Coordinates of C-alpha atoms and ligand atoms in Angstrom, one line a residue:
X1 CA 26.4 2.1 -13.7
X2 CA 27.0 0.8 -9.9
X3 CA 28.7 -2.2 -10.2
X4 CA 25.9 -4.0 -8.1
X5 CA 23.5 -3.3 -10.6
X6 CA 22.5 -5.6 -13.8
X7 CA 22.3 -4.1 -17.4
X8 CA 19.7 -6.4 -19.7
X9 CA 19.6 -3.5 -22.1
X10 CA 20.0 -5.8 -24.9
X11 CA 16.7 -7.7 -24.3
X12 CA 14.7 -4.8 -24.6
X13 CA 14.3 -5.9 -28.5
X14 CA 14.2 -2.3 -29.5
X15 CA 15.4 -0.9 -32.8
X16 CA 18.5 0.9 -32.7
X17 CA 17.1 4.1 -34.0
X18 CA 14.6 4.0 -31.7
X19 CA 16.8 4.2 -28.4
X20 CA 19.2 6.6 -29.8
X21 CA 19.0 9.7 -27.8
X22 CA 19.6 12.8 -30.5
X23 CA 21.2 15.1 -27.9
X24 CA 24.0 14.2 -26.7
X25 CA 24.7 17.1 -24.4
X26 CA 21.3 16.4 -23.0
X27 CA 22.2 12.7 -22.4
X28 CA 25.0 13.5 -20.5
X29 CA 23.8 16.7 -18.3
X30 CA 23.5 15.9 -14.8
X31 CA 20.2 15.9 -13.3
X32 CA 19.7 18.9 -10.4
X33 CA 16.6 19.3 -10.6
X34 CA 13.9 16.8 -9.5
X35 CA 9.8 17.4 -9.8
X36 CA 7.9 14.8 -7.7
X37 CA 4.0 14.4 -8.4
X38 CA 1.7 13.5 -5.7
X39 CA 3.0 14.0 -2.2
X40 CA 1.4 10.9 -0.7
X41 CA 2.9 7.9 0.9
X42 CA 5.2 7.0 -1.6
X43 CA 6.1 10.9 -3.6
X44 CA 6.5 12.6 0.1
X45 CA 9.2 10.2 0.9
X46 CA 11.2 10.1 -2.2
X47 CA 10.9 14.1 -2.4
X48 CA 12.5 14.4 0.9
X49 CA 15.1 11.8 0.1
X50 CA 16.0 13.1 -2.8
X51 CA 16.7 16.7 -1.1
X52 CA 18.2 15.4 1.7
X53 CA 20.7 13.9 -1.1
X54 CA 21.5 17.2 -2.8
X55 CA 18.7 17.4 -5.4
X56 CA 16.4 20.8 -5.9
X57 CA 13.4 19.0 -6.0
X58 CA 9.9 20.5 -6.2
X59 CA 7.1 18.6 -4.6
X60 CA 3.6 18.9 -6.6
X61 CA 0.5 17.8 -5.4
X62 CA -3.3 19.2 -6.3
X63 CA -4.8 19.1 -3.2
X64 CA -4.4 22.2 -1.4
X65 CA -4.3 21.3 1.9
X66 CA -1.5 18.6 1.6
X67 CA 0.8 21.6 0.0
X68 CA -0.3 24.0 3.3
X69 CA 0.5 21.3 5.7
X70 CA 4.0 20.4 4.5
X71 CA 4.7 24.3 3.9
X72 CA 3.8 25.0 7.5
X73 CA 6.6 22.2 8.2
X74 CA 4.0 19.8 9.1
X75 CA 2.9 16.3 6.9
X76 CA -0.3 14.8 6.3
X77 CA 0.5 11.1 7.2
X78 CA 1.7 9.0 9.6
X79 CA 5.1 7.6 8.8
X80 CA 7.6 6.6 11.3
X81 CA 10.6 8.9 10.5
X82 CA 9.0 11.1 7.5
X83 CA 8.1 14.1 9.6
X84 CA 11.6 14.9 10.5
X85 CA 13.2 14.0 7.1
X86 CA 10.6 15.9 5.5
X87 CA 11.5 19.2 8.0
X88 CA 15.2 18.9 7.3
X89 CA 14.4 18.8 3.2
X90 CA 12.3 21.5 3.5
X91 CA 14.7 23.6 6.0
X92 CA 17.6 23.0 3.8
X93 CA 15.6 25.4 0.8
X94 CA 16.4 22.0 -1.3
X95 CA 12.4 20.8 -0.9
X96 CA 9.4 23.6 -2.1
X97 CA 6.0 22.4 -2.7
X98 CA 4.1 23.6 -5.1
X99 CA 0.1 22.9 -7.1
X100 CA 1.7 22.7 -10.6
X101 CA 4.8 21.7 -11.4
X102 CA 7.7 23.6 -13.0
X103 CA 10.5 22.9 -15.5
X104 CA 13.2 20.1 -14.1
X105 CA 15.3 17.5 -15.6
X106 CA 13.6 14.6 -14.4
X107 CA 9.7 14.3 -13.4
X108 CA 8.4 11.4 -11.0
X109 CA 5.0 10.3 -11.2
X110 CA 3.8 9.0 -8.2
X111 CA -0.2 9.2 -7.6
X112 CA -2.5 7.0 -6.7
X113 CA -4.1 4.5 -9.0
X114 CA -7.2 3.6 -7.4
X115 CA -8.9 0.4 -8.2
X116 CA -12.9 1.1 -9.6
X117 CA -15.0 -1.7 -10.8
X118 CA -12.0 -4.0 -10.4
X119 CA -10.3 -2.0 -13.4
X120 CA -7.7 0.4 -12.5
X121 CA -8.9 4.0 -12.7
X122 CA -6.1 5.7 -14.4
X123 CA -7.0 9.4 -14.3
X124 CA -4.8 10.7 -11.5
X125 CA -1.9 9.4 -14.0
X126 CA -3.4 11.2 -17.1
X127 CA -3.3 14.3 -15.6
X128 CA 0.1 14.3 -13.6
X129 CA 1.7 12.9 -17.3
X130 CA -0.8 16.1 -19.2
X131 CA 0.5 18.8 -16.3
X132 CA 4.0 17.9 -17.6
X133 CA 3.6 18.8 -21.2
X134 CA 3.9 22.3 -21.1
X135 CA 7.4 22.1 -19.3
X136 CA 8.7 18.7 -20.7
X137 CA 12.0 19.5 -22.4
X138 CA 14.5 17.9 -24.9
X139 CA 17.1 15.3 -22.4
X140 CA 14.6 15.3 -19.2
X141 CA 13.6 12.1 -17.8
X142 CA 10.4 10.7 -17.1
X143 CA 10.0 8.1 -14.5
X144 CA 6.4 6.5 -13.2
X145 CA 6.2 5.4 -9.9
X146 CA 2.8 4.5 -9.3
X147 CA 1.6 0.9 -9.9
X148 CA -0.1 0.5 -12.6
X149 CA -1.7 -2.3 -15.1
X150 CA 0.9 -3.8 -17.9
X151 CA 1.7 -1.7 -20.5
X152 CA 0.6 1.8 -19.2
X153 CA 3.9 3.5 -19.5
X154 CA 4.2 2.5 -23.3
X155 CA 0.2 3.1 -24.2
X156 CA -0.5 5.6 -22.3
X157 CA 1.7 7.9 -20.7
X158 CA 4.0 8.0 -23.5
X159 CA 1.6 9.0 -26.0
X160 CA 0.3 11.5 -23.5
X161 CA 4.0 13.3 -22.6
X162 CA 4.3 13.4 -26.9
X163 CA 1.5 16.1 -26.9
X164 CA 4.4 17.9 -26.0
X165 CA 5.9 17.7 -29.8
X166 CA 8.9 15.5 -28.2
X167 CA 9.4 12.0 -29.1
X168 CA 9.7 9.1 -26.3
X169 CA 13.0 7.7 -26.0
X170 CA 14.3 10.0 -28.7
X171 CA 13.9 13.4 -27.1
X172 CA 13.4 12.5 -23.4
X173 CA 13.7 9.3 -21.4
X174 CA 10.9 7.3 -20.0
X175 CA 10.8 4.4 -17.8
X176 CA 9.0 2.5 -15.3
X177 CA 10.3 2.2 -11.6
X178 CA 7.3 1.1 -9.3
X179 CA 7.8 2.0 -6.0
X180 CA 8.5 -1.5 -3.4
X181 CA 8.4 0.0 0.4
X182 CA 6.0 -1.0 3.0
X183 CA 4.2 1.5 5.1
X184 CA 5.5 1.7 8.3
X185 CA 9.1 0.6 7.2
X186 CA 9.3 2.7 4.2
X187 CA 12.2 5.4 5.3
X188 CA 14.8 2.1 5.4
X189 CA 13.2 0.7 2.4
X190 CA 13.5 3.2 0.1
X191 CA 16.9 3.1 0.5
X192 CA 17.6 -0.6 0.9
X193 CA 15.1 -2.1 -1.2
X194 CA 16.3 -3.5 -4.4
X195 CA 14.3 -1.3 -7.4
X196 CA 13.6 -2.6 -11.0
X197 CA 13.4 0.0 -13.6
X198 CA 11.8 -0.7 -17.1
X199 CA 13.2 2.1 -19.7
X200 CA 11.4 2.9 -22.8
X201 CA 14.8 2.0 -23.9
X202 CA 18.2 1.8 -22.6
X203 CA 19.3 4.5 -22.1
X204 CA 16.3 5.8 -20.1
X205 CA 16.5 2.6 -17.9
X206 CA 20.5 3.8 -17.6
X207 CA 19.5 7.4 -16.7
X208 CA 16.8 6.0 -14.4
X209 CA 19.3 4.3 -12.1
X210 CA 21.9 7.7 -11.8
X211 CA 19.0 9.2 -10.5
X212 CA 17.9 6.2 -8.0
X213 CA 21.7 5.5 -7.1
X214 CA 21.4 8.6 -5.7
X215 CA 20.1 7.2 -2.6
X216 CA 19.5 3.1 -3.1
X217 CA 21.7 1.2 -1.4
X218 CA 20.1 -2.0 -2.7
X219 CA 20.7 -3.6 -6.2
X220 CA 18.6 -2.3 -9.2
X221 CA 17.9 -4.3 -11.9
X222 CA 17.3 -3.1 -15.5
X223 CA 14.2 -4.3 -18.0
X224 CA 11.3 -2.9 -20.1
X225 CA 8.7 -0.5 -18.7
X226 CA 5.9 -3.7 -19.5
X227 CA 8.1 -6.1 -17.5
X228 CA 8.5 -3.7 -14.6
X229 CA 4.7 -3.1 -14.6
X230 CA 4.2 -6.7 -14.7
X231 CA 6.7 -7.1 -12.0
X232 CA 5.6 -5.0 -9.2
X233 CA 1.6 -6.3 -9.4
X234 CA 3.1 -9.7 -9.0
X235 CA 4.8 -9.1 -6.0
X236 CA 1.6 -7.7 -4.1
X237 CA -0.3 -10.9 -6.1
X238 CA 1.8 -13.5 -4.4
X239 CA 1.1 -11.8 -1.2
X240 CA -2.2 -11.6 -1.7
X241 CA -2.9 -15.3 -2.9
X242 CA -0.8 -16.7 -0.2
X243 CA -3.0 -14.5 2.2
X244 CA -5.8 -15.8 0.6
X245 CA -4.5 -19.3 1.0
X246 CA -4.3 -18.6 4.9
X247 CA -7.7 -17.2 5.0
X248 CA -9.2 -20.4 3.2
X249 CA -6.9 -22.6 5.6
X250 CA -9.0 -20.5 8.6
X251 CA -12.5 -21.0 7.4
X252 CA -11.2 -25.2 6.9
X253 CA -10.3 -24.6 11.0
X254 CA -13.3 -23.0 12.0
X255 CA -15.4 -26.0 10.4
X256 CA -13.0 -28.9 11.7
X257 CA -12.6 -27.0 15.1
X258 CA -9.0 -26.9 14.5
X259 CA -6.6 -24.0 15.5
X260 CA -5.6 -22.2 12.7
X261 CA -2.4 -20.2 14.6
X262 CA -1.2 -23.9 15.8
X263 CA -1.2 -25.6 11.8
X264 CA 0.0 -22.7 10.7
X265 CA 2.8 -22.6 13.5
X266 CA 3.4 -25.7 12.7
X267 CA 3.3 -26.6 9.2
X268 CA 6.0 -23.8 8.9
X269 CA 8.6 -25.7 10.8
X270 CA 9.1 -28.0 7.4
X271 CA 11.9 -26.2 5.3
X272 CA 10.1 -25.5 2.3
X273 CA 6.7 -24.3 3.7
X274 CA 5.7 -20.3 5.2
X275 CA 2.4 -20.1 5.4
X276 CA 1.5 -16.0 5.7
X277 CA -1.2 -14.9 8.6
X278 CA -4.9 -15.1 8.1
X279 CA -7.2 -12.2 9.4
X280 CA -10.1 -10.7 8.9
X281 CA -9.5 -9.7 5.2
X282 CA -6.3 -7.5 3.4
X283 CA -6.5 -4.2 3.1
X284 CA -4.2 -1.1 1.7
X285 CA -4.1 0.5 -1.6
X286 CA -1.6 -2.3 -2.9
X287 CA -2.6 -6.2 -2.3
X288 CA -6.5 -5.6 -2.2
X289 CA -6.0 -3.5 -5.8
X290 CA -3.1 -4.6 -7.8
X291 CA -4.0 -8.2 -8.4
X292 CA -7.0 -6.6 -10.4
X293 CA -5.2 -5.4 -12.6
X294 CA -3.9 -8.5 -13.7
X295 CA -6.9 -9.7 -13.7
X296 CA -8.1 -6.5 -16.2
X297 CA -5.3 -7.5 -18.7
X298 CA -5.6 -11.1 -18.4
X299 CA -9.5 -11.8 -17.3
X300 CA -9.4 -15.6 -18.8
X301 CA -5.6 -16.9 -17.6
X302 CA -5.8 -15.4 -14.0
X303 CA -7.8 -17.6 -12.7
X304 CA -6.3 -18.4 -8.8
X305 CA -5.6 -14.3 -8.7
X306 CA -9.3 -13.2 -9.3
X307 CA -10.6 -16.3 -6.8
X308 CA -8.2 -15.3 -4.2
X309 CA -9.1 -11.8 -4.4
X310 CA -13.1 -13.0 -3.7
X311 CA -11.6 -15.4 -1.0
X312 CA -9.9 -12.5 1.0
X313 CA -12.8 -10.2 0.6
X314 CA -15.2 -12.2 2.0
X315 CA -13.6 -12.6 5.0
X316 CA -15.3 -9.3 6.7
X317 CA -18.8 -10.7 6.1
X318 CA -17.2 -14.1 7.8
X319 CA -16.0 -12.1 10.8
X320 CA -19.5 -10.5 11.1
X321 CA -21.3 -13.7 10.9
X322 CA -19.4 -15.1 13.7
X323 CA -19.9 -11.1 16.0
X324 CA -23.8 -12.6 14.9
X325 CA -23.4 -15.8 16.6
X326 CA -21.7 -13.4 20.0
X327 CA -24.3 -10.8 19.9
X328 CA -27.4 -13.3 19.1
X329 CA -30.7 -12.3 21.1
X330 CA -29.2 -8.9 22.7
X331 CA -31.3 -6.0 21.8
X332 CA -29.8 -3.0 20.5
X333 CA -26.5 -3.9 20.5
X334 CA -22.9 -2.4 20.6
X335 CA -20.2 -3.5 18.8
X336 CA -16.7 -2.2 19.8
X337 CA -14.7 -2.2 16.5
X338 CA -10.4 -1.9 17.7
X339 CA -9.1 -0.5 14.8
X340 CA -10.0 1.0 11.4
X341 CA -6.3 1.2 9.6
X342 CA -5.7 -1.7 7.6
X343 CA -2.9 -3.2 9.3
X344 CA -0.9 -2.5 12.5
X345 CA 0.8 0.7 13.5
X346 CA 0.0 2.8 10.6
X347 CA -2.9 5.1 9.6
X348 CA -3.8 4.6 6.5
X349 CA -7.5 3.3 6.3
X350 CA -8.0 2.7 2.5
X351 CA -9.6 -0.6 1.5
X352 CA -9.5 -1.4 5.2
X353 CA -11.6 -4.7 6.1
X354 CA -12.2 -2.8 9.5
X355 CA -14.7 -0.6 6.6
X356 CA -16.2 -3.4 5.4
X357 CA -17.3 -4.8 9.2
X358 CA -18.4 -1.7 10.4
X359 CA -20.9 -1.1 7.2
X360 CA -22.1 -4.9 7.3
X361 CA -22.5 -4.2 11.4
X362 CA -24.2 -1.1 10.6
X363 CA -26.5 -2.8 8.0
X364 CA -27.9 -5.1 11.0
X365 CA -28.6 -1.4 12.7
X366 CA -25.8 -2.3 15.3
X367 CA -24.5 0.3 17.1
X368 CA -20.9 0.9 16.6
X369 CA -17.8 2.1 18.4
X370 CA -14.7 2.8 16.8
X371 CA -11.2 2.9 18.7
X372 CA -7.9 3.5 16.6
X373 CA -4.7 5.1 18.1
X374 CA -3.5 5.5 14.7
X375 CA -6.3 6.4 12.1
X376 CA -8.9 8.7 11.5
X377 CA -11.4 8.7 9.0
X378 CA -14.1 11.6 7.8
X379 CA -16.8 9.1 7.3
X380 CA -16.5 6.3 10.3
X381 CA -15.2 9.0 13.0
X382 CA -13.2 7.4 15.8
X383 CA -13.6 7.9 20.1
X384 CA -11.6 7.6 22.6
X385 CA -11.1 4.1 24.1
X386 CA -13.0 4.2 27.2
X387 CA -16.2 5.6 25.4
X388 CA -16.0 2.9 22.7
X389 CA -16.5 0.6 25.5
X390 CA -18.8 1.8 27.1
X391 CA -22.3 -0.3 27.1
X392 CA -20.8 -2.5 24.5
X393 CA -21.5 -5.5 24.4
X394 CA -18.8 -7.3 21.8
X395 CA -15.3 -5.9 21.1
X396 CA -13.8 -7.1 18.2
X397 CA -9.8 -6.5 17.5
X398 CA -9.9 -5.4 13.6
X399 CA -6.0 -3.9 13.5
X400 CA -3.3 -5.6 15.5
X401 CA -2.1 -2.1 16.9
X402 CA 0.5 -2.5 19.8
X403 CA -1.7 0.0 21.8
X404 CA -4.6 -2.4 21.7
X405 CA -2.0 -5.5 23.4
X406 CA -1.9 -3.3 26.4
X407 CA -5.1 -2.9 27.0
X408 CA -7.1 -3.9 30.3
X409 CA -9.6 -6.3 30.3
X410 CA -10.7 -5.1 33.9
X411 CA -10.9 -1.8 33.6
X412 CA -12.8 -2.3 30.2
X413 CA -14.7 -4.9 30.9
X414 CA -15.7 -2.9 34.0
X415 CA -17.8 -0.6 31.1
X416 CA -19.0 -3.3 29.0
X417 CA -22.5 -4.2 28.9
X418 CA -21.9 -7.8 27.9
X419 CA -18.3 -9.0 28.4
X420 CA -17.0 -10.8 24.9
X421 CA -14.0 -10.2 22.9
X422 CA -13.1 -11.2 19.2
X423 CA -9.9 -11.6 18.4
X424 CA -9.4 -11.7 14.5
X425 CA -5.7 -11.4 14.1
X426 CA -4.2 -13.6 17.1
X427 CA -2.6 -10.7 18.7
X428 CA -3.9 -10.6 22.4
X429 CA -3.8 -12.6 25.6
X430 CA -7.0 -13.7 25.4
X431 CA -6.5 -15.7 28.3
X432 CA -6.3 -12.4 30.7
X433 CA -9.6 -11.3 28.9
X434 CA -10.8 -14.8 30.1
X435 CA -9.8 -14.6 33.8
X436 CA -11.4 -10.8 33.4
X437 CA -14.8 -12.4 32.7
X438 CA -14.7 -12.4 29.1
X439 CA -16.0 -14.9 26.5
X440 CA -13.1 -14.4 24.1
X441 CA -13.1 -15.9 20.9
X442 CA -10.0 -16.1 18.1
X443 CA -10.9 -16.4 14.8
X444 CA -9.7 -19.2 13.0
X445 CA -10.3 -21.8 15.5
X446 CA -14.0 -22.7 15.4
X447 CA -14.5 -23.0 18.9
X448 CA -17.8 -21.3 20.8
X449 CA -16.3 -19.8 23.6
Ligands
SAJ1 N1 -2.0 -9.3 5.9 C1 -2.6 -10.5 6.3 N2 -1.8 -11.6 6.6 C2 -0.4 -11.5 6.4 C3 0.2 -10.3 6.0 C4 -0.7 -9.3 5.7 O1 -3.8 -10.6 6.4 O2 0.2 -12.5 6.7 C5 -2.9 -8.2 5.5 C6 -2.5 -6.9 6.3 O3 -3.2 -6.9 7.6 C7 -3.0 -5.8 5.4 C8 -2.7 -6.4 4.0 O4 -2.6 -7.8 4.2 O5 -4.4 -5.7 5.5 C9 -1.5 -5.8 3.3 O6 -0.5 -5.7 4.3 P1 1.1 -6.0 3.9 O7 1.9 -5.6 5.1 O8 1.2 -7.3 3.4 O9 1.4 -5.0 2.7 P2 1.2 -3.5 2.3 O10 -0.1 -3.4 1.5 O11 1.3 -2.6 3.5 O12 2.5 -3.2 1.4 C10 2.6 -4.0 0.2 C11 4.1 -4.6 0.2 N3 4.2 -5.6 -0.8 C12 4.7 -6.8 -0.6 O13 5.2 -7.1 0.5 C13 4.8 -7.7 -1.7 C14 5.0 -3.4 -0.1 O14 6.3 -3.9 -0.2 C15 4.6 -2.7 -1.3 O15 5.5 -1.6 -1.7 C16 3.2 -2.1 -1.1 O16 2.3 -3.2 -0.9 C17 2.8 -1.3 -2.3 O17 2.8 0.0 -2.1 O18 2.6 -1.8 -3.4

């Protein structure tokens, strides 16, 4: 065990024949070779990492396509740094990808968990623990990645890798490690992030962090697989409510006329207070998802968690009601939407307010033109900048991409039906847009032009 790291073994309450591993040999054997399922944001990453660190690692993921892409040397998502670590893994011979995977000594689960109905839908983790069965053997490790609602290691996944005839924590090692990195940082974070790990027992927690040490440089804590599930939705809930808290403190600002950006600014010069950035909603598969699932396991006690997840979701149909006020009386209007990832500088549009503003915009038969540098998305198809403008006759910054600072209001405005500007995350001059003509408007401050 790294000597930064700290060992609550003894609070995991479990009986001793329970965590006893009956193979020793297996307990000890080294682990060579590494199966990662899903490639996405999070497994793509740790496969390469764990390559570029020695490992034989096999990356599995059902969709075709993703495996064709990264064969041909290529990936399927934007990640600052992943293309080349990825093509060095993959060069080396120490990275194949595959549809299914194949015996290893340790398996990482890391699909998605989307949310449906506000519960979490846990099928993509069914069948990546089922595909294991049939080459789960005696001493490998099990670790799940993806975030998921309390107790879904022990109940679920568990039960599921026992089809196999092999006993949790008695013939293999199970545990929790939830995955902590933020997209667009997430090649420094994976290594410097501290990681919590929740074994099935002991010595699966123990086994957990060899494997992890491998590559974190940051501490890693030890606990129980419920714990760590409990853990990581946390995290993403405090985000979220303080977002939420933000976005409440914005709609107070619009009604008092007040600017949001300058309380915020300065409220946060006491020592005890950081207020987070309001916007025009939170997106991502993580802080618009994982509170839910708190919320699933707990419906009556998470009372704040649930109303701050309705406070930040209704902040698209709030942006929209004010691009009503701007557009009010102009027949057949444009709307030029900047941005349809859910936050700056990445391109990942999943739960992305910028969704929920183009639908309610399109509800109200606006026309709509979408402009991101980053994203693109099957359903809501993007154009090129100077087309998105043209005869519009509102533009409203969605995504704080740092494309979109350097844009010019001249040369735009110059296309632009009606000159106005919405700026919903306090991100661009809006006095330049001003001097260019424009009525520009920032949300959060309540003022009409
Ligand atoms: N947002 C605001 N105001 C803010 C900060 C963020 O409106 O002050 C919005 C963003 O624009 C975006 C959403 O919130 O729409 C989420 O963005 P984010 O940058 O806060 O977080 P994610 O979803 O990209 O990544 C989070 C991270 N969690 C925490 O910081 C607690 C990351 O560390 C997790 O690994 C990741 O979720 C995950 O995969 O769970």
């Amino acid at each position: 065990m790294g000597s930064n790291s700290q060992f609550r073994s003894l609070s995991l309450g479990l009986p001793a024949s329970h965590s006893a591993i009956r193979n020793p040999r297996s307990a000890r054997s080294p682990l060579r070779k590494i199966c990662v399922l899903g490639l996405g944001y999070i497994g793509l990453p740790t496969s390469a990492m764990l390559a570029t660190h020695g490992f034989a690692v096999t990356g599995v993921d059902v969709n075709s396509h993703i495996v064709e892409v990264i064969n041909n040397g290529g990936i399927h998502i934007e990640e600052p740094g992943l293309n080349t670590l990825v093509q060095a893994a993959t060069k080396s011979g120490n990275l194949v990808v595959r549809r299914k995977p194949e015996k290893a000594d340790a398996f990482i689960i890391a699909v998605p968990t989307p949310l449906e109905n506000r519960k979490a839908n846990l099928g993509y983790v069914e069948s990546a623990a089922e595909s294991i069965v049939p080459v789960l053997k005696k001493g490998n490790l099990v670790i799940l990645e993806s975030t998921v609602p309390p107790t879904t290691t022990e109940e679920l996944v568990a039960p599921i890798l026992e089809h196999s005839g092999l006993k949790a924590g008695r013939d293999f090692y199970l545990a929790h490690c939830p995955e902590r990195v933020l997209p667009g940082n997430i090649l420094r974070e994976i290594i410097e992030n501290d990681r919590i790990i929740g074994g099935i027992n002991p010595e699966s927690a123990v086994k957990a962090e060899k494997l992890y040490r491998s590559f974190v440089s940051g501490r890693i804590f030890l606990t129980d697989p419920t714990t760590a599930e409990l853990v990581k939705v946390m995290e993403n809930t405090y985000r979220d409510v303080n977002i939420a808290l933000a976005n409440e403190l914005a709609n107070v600002c619009e009604n008092l006329e007040v600017d949001v950006w300058e309380v915020i600014e300065l409220a946060n010069k006491h020592p005890r207070v950081s207020l987070l950035q309001p916007g025009p909603g939170v997106g991502g598969h993580c802080l618009s998802v994982d509170p839910w699932f708190v919320v699933e396991k707990a419906p009556l006690e998470a009372q704040l968690i649930r109303l701050s997840r309705e406070i930040n979701d209704s902040k698209p149909q709030f942006v929209v009601s004010i691009i009503d006020e701007m557009i009010e009386g102009i027949p057949n209007p444009k709307v030029t939407v900047l941005g349809i990832a859910y936050k700056g500088n990445v391109d990942d549009t999943r739960e992305s307010p910028a969704i929920a503003i183009i639908r309610l915009l399109e509800a109200k038969s606006c026309q709509v033109g979408i402009v991101d540098p980053h994203a693109k998305n099957l359903e809501y198809p993007t154009v090129e900048t100077k087309e998105g403008f043209t005869n519009s006759d509102c533009a409203i910054l969605v995504t704080d991409h740092d494309e979109f600072k350097a844009l010019s209001p001249e040369e735009l405005g110059s296309l632009m039906r009606t000159k106005q500007i919405l700026d919903t995350r306090h991100c661009l001059n809006l006095e330049r847009w001003k001097a260019a003509g424009f009525k520009a408007r920032l949300l959060g401050q309540g003022f009409k032009s």
